[in-house]
Steps between C-alpha positions, in 0.01 A plus 500: 500500500231757432512644850878531483477696176239732642707558806814579308340724237224670696503731794655345810249345734402737774253487785135589422385813682185329626706223658724752674195684626354177636824407679538847649132503605536164677814617678333827603188324633718253690690781667184696574339196657806410703585851623237761569603816319297782345365411157635822350851403606465159332375664180779756501771239547342272239499773235869566559571126479304458176688791340834341583375161375412662166854645484634151567294360211626771267856419606452127444351556155787731405783254564603232256340159521835333550545681832195354671249215518233690307247218488518462880464860616146453632595180679808660655302803618238279667784305664648828624170596664469153656848495655434850637185387685681407826623858520151633418346292778767620744473873423550728800714236668874446522469243219374751241833472304383159379338710227851508352473131408302609196767757411773235502284255305422761234862609467631144460255435217461835324816709565576769755278766339187293565602452864548875542159565342335254738679659797364843402151352466519371856639827631229717343218266593607456863580863567208653307259255665633580850582131540857581599677798649740712296796338677371148429421586137846649439657195668320271253576731205876518562528130587297391196700713257829380647391136475392556139835651406695217663296210362669329204369235261592225742711542811740260661539469876782756526305757299193439716698556822648821356158628401341416835784666693476820293120519523497438876771764546280757328202385708691532827592859406137584419375343823757705692375814325140412590617457860652851495844333540410381850669160516285376786187570296653320202605189693159345552278219376345723233833552323587131521166389355516761223850394393396133521202572275728667242735202508211257463360702209831486311549127554139413417492725194827360364392140567154531346630708209783257429260204509263667257791610280607137465150413388510775239840386374385138478195613304723708275722199432198285417367769267840521336502124448174525310621789286770507236860442598674828590766639269856575603419872494209440742697295755764772547242761594492597867128423532544138382394273787833315524692828502282625787582179683872553437476839672404326824874450556689829475838325486403250230320765297798735499737216403268382222451853374877545480542177299212603272650844438847365412355222284285748309803720428706201387218382272490839332875484430483147354180558302294258711144525630515755782157406642587130535834585660333741743223253589751220553709720729192613690365151575813282502482449879126552558482155659689630806170647615367147543780274622861383498468308173448830325551371146219244534283751684573760233400262222175425686424872524587544132243234415235651728545848356550369146834665436626473139716193432809715440471650848424163660818353354704787642365417848614140448837576343634816662733295721509178290362293790187393316559571132718672242401822325288445190516860382766770464313702763522203737878486456516875555311479832719206609812712447341798676405301810849346531682829456282694745549221755877515447506877540302476825735228626813702421351802676404298809844335513689823433813547712595841632823512301328416172470791260221569259730409212566156651128435535451604140771255393322222691174571316679519166669164556182336627295628205749363247521164676121473528441551129775253412373237745137522382615455142735210574241314712242534221259688728404716203450228241116525503479875544524604136757763597713596200874558515439869431249528784735306731780749430265799537374378836848429627613851405190650661550322833873572507422865446206505743678340795846652448437853373657725762282811479166331443398177666798409717545846645139514619468139603827454692 
């Protein structure tokens, strides 16, 4: 408890200068021992590298704690150096691009800016130390920056293929330039090994970074379990661990964000708790990240991440499969989910001869029937929804899904 308070109130944890100096010194001595280069070149490159490292520290200390794993910066930096060692040991060979493994690892864990910083460190050290030619150094610089810009929090297979294809395309162009556009000079074993090393660096960096990221998230969940239960306002923040997990699926995140936005607007109209409505909309289908039985999986995640009871009930009751709403906000989210699903269905099933007005009439009829059915089947009996709030919500949704110039015109 004490350490958590210190971490939250004090200056974000950085990396001690003496530790950085020790790491850099070890790396420099390793390179000097492995490859015979003039001592003055090693010193010159090391000074450039240290200056960039100091800039990296200043950058890390300037960003908000929520954007990084502040207590793990030293550990991550040491890991970056370690995963770069294969490239260090293979300097002046076709496998030098394995240095980029550390760039990918850093970017996955600390954001793209840290990966770009580390790329510049490598570029200055290699070129200033005469450990790589200008062409080789620029190749690593451009490739490292491109990889950093394309690396997201956690990639899926399609995103990884896209990134690899784009990076290799840039690399092929640079290798052609280095070959003075002579195709016969480009088509050789050197080019093949270089491109293979870049590919290996991306895959290894992503794999190791993703593995370590899971460890950090598991540790964060355990720490959260030991701390106080998060408030509704905390769980709807983008840096909340479960929200970061939700972003792993672009499609699910966009759908959930839409439900959350509509539910929040409806809550404001009916005088309900906007934060609960937004949180319920955001996490109502979170279980789809884990399996087909997404309600059960969602409830398990809600327990793990200690979501407030009001939000947990919305996960269970948004489609009435597991439970009925026990709050007005739960009823609100249930209506929102059903109406958005109906709108999507009508759009997908739209016939060519159907006009916009006919689609609007379908939504108007469905909205009226839905509210009547939920009332008649006593789905709202435990929700605490008043007659006034029921009428306000019905008017809101009728207006939202049938207003010609606002929602319908942009959605259809």
